[in-house]
Short mmCIF file of C-alpha atoms and ligand atoms in Angstrom, two decimals:
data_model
loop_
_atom_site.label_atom_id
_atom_site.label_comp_id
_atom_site.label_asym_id
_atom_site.label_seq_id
_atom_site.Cartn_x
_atom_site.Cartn_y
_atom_site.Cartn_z
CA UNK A 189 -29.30 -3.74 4.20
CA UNK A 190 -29.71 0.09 3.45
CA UNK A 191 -30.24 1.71 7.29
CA UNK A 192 -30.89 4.98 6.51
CA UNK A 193 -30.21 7.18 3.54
CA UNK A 194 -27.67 9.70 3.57
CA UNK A 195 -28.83 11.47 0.53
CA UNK A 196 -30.27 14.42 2.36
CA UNK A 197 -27.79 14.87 4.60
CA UNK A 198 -25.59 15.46 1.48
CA UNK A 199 -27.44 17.68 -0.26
CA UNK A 200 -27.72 19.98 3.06
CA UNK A 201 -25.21 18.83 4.91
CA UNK A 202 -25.09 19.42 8.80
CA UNK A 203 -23.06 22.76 9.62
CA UNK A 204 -24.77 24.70 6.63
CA UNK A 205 -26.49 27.70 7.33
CA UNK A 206 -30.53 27.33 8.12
CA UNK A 207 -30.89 30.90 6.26
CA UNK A 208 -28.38 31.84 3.93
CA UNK A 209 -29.39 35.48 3.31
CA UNK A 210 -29.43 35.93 6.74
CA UNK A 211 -25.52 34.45 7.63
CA UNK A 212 -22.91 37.29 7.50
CA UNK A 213 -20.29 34.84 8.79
CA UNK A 214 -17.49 33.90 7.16
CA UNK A 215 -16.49 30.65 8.84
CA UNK A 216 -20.34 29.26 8.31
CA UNK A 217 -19.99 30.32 4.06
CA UNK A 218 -18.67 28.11 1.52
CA UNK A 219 -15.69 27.87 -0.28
CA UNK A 220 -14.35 26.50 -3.80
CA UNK A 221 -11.15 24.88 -4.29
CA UNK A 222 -11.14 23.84 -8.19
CA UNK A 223 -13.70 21.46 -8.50
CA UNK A 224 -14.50 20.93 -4.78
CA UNK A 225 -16.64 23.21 -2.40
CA UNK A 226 -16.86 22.79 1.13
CA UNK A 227 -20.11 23.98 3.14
CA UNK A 228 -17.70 25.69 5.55
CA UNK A 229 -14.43 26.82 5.96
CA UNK A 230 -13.59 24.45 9.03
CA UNK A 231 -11.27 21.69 8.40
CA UNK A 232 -10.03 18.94 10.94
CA UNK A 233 -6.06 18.61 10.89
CA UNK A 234 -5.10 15.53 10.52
CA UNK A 235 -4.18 13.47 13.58
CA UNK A 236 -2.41 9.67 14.13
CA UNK A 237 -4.44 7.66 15.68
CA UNK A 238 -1.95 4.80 15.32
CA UNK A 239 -4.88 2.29 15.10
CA UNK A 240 -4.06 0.65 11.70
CA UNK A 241 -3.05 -2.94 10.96
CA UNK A 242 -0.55 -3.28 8.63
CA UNK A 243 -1.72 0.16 7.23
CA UNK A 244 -5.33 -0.54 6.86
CA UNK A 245 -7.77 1.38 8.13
CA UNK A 246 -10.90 -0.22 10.01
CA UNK A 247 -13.78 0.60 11.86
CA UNK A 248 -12.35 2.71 14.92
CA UNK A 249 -11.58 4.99 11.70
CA UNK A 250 -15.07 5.10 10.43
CA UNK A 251 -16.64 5.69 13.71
CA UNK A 252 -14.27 8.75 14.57
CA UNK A 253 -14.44 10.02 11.34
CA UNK A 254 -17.56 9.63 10.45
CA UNK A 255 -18.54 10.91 13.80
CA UNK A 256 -16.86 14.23 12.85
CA UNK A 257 -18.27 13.90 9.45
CA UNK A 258 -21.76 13.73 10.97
CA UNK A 259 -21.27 17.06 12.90
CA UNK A 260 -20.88 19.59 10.09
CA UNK A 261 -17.74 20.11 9.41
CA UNK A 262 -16.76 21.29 6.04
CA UNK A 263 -13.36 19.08 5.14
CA UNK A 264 -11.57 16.34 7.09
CA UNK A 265 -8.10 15.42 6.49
CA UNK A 266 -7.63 11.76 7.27
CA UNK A 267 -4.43 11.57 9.15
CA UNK A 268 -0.80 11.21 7.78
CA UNK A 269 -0.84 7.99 5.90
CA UNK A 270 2.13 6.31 4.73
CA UNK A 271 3.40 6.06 1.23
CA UNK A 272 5.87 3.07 2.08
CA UNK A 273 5.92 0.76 5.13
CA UNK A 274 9.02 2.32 5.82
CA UNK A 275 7.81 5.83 6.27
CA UNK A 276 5.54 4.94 8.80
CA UNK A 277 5.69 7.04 11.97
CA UNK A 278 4.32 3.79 13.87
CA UNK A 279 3.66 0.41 13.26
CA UNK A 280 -0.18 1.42 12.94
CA UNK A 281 -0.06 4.14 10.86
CA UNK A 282 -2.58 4.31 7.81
CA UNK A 283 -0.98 3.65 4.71
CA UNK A 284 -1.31 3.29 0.98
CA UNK A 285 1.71 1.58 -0.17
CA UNK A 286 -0.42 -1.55 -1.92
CA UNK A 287 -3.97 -1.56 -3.81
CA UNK A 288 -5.21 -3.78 -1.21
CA UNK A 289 -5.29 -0.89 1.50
CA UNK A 290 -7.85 1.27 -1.10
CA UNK A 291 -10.85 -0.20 0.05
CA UNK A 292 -10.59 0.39 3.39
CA UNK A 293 -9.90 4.46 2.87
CA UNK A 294 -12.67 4.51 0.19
CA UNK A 295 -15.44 3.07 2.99
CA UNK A 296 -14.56 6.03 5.29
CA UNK A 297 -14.12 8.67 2.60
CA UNK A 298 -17.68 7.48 1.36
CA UNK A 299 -19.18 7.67 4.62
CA UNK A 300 -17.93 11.21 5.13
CA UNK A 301 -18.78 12.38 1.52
CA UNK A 302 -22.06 10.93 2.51
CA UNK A 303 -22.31 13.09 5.31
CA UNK A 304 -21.75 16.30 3.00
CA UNK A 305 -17.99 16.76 4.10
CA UNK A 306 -15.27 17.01 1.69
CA UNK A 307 -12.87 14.03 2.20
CA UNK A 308 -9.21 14.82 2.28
CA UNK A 309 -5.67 12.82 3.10
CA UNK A 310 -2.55 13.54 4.06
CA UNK A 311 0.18 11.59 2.62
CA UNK A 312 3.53 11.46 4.35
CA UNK A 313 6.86 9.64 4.61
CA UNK A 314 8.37 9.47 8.57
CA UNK A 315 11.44 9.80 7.61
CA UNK A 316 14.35 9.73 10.32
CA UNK A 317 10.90 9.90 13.03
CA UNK A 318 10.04 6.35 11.54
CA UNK A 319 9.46 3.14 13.39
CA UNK A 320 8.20 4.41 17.19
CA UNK A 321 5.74 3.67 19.04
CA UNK A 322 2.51 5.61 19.72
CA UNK A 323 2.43 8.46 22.66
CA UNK A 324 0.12 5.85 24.47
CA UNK A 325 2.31 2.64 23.83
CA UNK A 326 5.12 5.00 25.24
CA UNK A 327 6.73 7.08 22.40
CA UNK A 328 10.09 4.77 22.25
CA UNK A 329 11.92 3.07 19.18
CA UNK A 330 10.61 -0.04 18.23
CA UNK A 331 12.79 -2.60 17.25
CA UNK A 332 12.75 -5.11 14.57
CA UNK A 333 11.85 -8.23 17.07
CA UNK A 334 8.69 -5.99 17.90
CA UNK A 335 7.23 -5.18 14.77
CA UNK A 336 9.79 -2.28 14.04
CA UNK A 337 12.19 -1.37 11.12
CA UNK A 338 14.89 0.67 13.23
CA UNK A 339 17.35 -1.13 10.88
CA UNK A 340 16.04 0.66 7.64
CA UNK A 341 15.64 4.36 8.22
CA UNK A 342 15.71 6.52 5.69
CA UNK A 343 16.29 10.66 5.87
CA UNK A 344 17.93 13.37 3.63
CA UNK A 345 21.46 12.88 5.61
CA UNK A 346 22.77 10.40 8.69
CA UNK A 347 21.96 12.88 11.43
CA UNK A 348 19.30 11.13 14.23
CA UNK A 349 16.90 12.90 15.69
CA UNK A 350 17.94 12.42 19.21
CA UNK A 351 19.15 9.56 20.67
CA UNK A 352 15.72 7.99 21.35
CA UNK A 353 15.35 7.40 17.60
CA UNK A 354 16.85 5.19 15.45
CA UNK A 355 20.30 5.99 13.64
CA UNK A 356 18.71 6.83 9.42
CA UNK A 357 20.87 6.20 6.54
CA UNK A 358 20.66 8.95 3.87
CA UNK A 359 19.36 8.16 0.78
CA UNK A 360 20.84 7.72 -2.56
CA UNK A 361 19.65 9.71 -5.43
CA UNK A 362 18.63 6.48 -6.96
CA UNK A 363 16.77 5.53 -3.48
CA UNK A 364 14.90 9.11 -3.72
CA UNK A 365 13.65 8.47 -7.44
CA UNK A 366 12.40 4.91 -6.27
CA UNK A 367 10.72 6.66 -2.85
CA UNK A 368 9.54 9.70 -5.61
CA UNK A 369 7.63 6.66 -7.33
CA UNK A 370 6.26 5.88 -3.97
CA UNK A 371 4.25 9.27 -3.46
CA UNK A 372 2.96 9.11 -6.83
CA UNK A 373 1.59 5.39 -6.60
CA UNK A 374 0.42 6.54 -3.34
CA UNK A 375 -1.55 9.56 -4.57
CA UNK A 376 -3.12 7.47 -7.51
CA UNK A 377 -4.48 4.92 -4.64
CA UNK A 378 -5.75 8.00 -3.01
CA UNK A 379 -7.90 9.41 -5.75
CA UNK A 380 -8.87 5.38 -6.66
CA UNK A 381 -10.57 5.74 -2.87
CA UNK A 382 -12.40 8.81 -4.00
CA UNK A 383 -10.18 11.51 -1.72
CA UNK A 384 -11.14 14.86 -2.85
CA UNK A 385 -8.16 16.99 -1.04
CA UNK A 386 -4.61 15.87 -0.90
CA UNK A 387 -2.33 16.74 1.45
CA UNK A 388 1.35 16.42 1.19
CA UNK A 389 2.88 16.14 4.32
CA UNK A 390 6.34 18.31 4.40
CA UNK A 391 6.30 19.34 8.07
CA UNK A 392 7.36 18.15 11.49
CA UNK A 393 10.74 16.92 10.69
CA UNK A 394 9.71 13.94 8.27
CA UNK A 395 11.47 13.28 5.01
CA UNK A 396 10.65 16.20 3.37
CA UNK A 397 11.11 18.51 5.94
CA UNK A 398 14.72 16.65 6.56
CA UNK A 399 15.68 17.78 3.20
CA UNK A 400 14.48 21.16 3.41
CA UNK A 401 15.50 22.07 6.68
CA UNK A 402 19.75 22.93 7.19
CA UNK A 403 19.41 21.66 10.23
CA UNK A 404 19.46 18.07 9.11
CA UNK A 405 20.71 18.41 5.44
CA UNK A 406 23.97 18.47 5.42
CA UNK A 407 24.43 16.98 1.97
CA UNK A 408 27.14 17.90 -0.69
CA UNK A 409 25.20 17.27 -3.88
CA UNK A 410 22.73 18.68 -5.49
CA UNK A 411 20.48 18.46 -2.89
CA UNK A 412 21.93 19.76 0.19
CA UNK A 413 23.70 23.09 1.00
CA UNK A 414 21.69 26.42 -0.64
CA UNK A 415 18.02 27.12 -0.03
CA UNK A 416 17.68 26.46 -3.84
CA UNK A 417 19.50 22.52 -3.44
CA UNK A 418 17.47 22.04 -0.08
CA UNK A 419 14.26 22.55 -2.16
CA UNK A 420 15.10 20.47 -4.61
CA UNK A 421 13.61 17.06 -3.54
CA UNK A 422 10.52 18.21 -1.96
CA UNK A 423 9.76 20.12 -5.13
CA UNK A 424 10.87 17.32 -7.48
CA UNK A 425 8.36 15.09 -5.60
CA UNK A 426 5.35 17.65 -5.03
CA UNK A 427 5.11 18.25 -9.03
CA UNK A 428 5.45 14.60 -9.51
CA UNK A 429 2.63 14.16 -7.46
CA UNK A 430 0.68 17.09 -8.43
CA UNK A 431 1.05 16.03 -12.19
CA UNK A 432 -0.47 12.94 -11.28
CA UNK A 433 -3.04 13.96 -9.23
CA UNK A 434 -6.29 14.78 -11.23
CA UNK A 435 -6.44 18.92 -12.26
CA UNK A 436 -9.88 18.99 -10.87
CA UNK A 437 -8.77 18.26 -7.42
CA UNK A 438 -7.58 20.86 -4.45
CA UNK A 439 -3.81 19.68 -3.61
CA UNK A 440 -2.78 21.02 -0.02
CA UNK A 441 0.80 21.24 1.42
CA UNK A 442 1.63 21.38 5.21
CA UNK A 443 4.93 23.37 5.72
CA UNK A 444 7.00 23.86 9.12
CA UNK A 445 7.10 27.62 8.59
CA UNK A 446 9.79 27.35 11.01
CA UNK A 447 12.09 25.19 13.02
CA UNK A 448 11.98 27.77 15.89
CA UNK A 449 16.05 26.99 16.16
CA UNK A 450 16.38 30.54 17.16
CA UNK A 451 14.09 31.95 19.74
CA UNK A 452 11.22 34.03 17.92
CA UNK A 453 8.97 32.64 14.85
CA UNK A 454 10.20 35.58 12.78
CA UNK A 455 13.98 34.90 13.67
CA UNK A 456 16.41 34.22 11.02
CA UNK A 457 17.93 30.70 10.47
CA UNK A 458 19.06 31.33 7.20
CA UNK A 459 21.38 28.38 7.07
CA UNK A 460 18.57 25.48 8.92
CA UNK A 461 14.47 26.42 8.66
CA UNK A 462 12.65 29.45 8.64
CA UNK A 463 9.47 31.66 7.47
CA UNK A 464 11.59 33.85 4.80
CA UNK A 465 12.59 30.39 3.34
CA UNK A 466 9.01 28.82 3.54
CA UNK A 467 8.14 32.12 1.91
CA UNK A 468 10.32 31.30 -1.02
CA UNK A 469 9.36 27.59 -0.98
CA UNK A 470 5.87 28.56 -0.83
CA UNK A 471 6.37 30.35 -4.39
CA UNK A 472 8.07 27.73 -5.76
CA UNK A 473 5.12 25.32 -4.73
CA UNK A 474 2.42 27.73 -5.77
CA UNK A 475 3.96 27.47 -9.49
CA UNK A 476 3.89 23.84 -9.36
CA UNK A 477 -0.22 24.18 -8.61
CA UNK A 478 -0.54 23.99 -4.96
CA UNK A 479 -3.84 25.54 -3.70
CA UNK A 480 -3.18 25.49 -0.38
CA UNK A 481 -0.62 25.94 2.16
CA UNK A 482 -0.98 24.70 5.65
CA UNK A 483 1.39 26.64 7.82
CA UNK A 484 1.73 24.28 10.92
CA UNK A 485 5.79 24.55 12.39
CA UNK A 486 8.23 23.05 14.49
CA UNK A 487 8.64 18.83 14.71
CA UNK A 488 12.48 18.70 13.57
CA UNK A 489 14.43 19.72 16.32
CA UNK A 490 14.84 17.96 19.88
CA UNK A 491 14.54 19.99 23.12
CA UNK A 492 12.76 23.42 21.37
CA UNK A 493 10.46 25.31 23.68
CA UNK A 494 7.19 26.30 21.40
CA UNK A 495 5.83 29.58 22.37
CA UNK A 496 2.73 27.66 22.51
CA UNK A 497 -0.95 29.53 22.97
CA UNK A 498 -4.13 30.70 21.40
CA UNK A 499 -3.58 31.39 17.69
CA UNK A 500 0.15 31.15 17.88
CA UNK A 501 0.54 29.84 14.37
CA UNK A 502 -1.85 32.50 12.55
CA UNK A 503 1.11 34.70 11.85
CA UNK A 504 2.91 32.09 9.90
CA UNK A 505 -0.53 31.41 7.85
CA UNK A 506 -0.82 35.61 7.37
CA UNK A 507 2.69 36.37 6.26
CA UNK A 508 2.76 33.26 3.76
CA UNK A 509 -1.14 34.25 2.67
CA UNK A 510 0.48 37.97 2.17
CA UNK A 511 3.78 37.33 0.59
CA UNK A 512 3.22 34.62 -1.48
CA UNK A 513 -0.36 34.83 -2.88
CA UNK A 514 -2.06 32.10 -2.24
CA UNK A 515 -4.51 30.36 -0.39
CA UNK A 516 -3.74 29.50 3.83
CA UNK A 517 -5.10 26.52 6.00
CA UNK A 518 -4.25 28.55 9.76
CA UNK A 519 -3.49 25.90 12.43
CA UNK A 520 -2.60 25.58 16.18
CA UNK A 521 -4.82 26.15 19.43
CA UNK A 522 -7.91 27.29 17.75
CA UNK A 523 -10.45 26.21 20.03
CA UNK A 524 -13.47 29.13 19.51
CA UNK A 525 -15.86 29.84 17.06
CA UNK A 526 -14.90 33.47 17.51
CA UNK A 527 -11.35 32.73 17.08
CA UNK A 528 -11.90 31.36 13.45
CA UNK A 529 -14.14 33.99 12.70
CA UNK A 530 -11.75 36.82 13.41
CA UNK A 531 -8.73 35.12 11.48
CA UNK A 532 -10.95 34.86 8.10
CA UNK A 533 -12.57 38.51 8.70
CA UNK A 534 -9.12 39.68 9.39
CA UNK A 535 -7.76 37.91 5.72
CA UNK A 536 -5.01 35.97 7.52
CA UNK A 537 -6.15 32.71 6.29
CA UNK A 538 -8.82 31.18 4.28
CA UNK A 539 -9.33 27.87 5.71
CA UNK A 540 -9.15 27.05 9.93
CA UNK A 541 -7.79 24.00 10.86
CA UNK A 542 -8.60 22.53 14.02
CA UNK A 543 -7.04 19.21 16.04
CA UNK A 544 -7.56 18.18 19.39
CA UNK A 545 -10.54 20.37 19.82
CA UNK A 546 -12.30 17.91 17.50
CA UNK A 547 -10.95 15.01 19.92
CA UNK A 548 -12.39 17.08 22.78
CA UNK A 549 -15.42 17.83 21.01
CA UNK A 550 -16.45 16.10 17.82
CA UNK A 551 -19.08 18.41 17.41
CA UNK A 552 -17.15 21.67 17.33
CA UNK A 553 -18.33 22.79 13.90
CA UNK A 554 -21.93 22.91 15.96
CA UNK A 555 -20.78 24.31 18.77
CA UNK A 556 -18.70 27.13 17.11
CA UNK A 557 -22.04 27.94 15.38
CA UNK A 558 -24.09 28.56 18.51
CA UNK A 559 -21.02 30.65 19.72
CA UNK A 560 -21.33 32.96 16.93
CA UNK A 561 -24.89 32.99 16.84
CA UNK A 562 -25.34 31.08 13.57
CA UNK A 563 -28.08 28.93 12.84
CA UNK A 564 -27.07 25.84 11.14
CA UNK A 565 -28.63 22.55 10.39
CA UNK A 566 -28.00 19.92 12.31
CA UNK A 567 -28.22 15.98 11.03
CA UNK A 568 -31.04 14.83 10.54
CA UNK A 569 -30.78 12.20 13.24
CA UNK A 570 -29.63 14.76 15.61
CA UNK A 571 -32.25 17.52 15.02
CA UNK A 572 -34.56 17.04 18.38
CA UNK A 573 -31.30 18.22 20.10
CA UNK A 574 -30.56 21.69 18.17
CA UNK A 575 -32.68 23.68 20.61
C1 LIG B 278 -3.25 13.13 18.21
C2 LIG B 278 -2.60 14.02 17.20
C3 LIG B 278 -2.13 13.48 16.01
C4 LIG B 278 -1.57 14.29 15.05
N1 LIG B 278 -1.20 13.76 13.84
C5 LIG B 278 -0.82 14.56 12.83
C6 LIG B 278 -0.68 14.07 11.51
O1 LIG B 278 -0.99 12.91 11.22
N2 LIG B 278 -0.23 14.92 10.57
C7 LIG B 278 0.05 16.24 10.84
O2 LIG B 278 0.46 16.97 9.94
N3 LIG B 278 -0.14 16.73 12.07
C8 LIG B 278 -0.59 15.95 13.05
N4 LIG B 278 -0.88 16.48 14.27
C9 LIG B 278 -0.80 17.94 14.44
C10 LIG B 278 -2.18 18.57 14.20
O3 LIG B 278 -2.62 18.38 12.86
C11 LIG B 278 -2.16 20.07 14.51
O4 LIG B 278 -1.31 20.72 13.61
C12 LIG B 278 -1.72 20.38 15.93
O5 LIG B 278 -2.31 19.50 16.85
C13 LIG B 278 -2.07 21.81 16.31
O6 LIG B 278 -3.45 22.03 16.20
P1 LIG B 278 -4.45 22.01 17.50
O7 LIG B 278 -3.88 22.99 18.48
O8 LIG B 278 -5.78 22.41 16.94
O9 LIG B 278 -4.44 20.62 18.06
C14 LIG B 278 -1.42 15.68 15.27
C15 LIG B 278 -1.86 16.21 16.49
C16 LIG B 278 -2.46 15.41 17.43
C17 LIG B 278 -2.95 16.04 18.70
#
């Protein structure tokens, strides 16, 4: 039974402009990546919701999704999803390890391209930070007897996280070709379910970040030691994945531009993580045909103190936008309309990512409109309320 048709809302989706000629804002105007154009340049982060069974995603998924699709938003990331069972953060992570797990990404990626928002994923491997349980179950190790794998952790070296997680084993170079294998399969599912952005997650002290970051790696071959060896892997996999990811489609990366080991995000930590090596890993990545960047930071360390407030990413997102060239997703406490404005007008990114502000408000995209005194269109089913 067809309820409604979403054909309209596509065509002008919610969160577009009413007047075009008349809209001088930069947030509220469209942007191209390749093939793919989003109505806005607002983007929800992705977020865990640890509500998966056995990877697959079901209808709490599609309702909070969609929801945000609904609201005008220009591009959602669907929230780190697993590339083996193994590199789950939780035992109800989304994943995409097996075919059968497709259909249930493609119903919510329809429903949001439906909606006139650009679907995107983030893939991601847990790493060392694998098999815990969810902040609300009580972030704790779970063991094998409860649904766990704390036997079979995987990282770039043997170092735990803290003692709260489990104890990883580093991989062999013939385990990282066979997890390699596991992005790519991973990806191809992706694009099978009709996700227009991928996302590669390399942040917050997962696996890729454990290779990249000194202060985990502390390999003697070819992969550990010099920034050049630390880079290695992540790269090896990212153009394995980016070859097999169609051309036509925007390919993001989210970076730690930091481990904040060293007070100060523009400290130097030449031997562990810091922004003059995501600078040079940036490069590297925007050879390889990364659009995007998403300069989150932090996630790998135990016990760091964030200097946590309004904006206090946006220089990582400027200096990497500046130095390197490319295109920026800025993320962390963005909570105003005015707020993304100002970073776009001021060139220190190009798309604004926003979190729990969507979880406080699922209607932000609207609500950042009326800040700035834009006139958008609202869904359809919504309109009566615009006024
Ligand atoms: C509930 C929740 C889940 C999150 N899950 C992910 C995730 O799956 N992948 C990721 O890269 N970051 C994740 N993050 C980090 C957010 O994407 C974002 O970078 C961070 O919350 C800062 O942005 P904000 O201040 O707008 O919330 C999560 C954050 C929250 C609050």
């Amino acid at each position: 039974m067809v309820l409604f048709s979403a054909a309209e809302n596509k065509s002008f989706p919610a969160g577009t402009p009413l007047d075009a000629s008349k809209n001088d804002s930069l947030l509220f105007s469209p942007i191209t990546t390749r093939s793919v154009t989003a109505h806005n340049k607002i983007v929800v982060a992705p977020m865990c919701m640890y509500s998966a069974e056995n990877g697959y995603m079901n209808d709490f998924h599609l309702a909070h999704l969609g929801a945000l699709a609904l609201k005008g938003v220009g591009s959602i990331f669907i929230e780190a999803t697993a590339v083996e069972a193994r590199g789950r953060v939780s035992p109800h992570d989304v994943g995409l390890w097996e075919d059968g797990q497709i259909a249930a990404v493609k119903k919510v990626v329809e429903f949001i391209k439906a909606q006139g928002s650009v679907p995107g994923l983030q893939l991601n491997h847990a790493g060392r930070k694998a098999s815990m349980g969810s902040p609300f179950s009580g972030y704790r190790l779970i063991l094998e007897h409860e649904g766990g794998w704390s036997q079979d952790i995987v990282s770039s070296s043997e170092l735990p996280m803290n003692e709260r997680h489990a104890n990883p084993r580093a991989l062999t170079v013939d385990d990282m070709l066979l997890v390699k294998q596991k992005w790519v399969d991973a990806a191809l599912r992706a694009d099978k379910a009709g996700v227009e952005i991928l996302q590669i997650h390399s942040a917050h002290g997962y696996l890729l970040h454990s290779f990249l970051s000194g202060n985990v790696n502390n390999r003697t071959d070819q992969y550990g030691g010099s920034l050049e060896n630390r880079l290695r892997y992540p790269l090896e996999v990212i153009k394995a994945i980016r070859d097999a990811w169609p051309a036509e489609k925007p390919f993001w990366v989210r970076i730690s531009s930091s481990d904040f080991k060293n007070d100060g995000a523009f400290s130097k930590d030449d031997h562990g993580w810091d922004i003059y090596q995501s600078i040079e890993y940036a490069k590297e990545l925007k050879k390889l045909g990364v659009d995007v960047i998403d300069c989150s930071s932090g996630g790998i360390l135990p016990d760091v103190k964030y200097p946590v407030g309004p904006l206090w990413q946006v220089p990582f997102s400027e200096t990497i936008k500046k130095e390197v060239g490319i295109a920026t997703g800025a993320v962390g406490m963005i909570t105003k309309g005015s707020e993304g404005e100002s970073i776009l007008q001021e060139n220190k990114a190009d798309f604004v990512c926003v979190a729990r502000q969507f979880l406080r408000d699922s209607g932000f995209a609207l609500t950042a409109a009326r800040e700035l005194g834009v006139s958008v269109k609202w869904p359809n089913q919504f309109e009566r309320a615009r006024q």
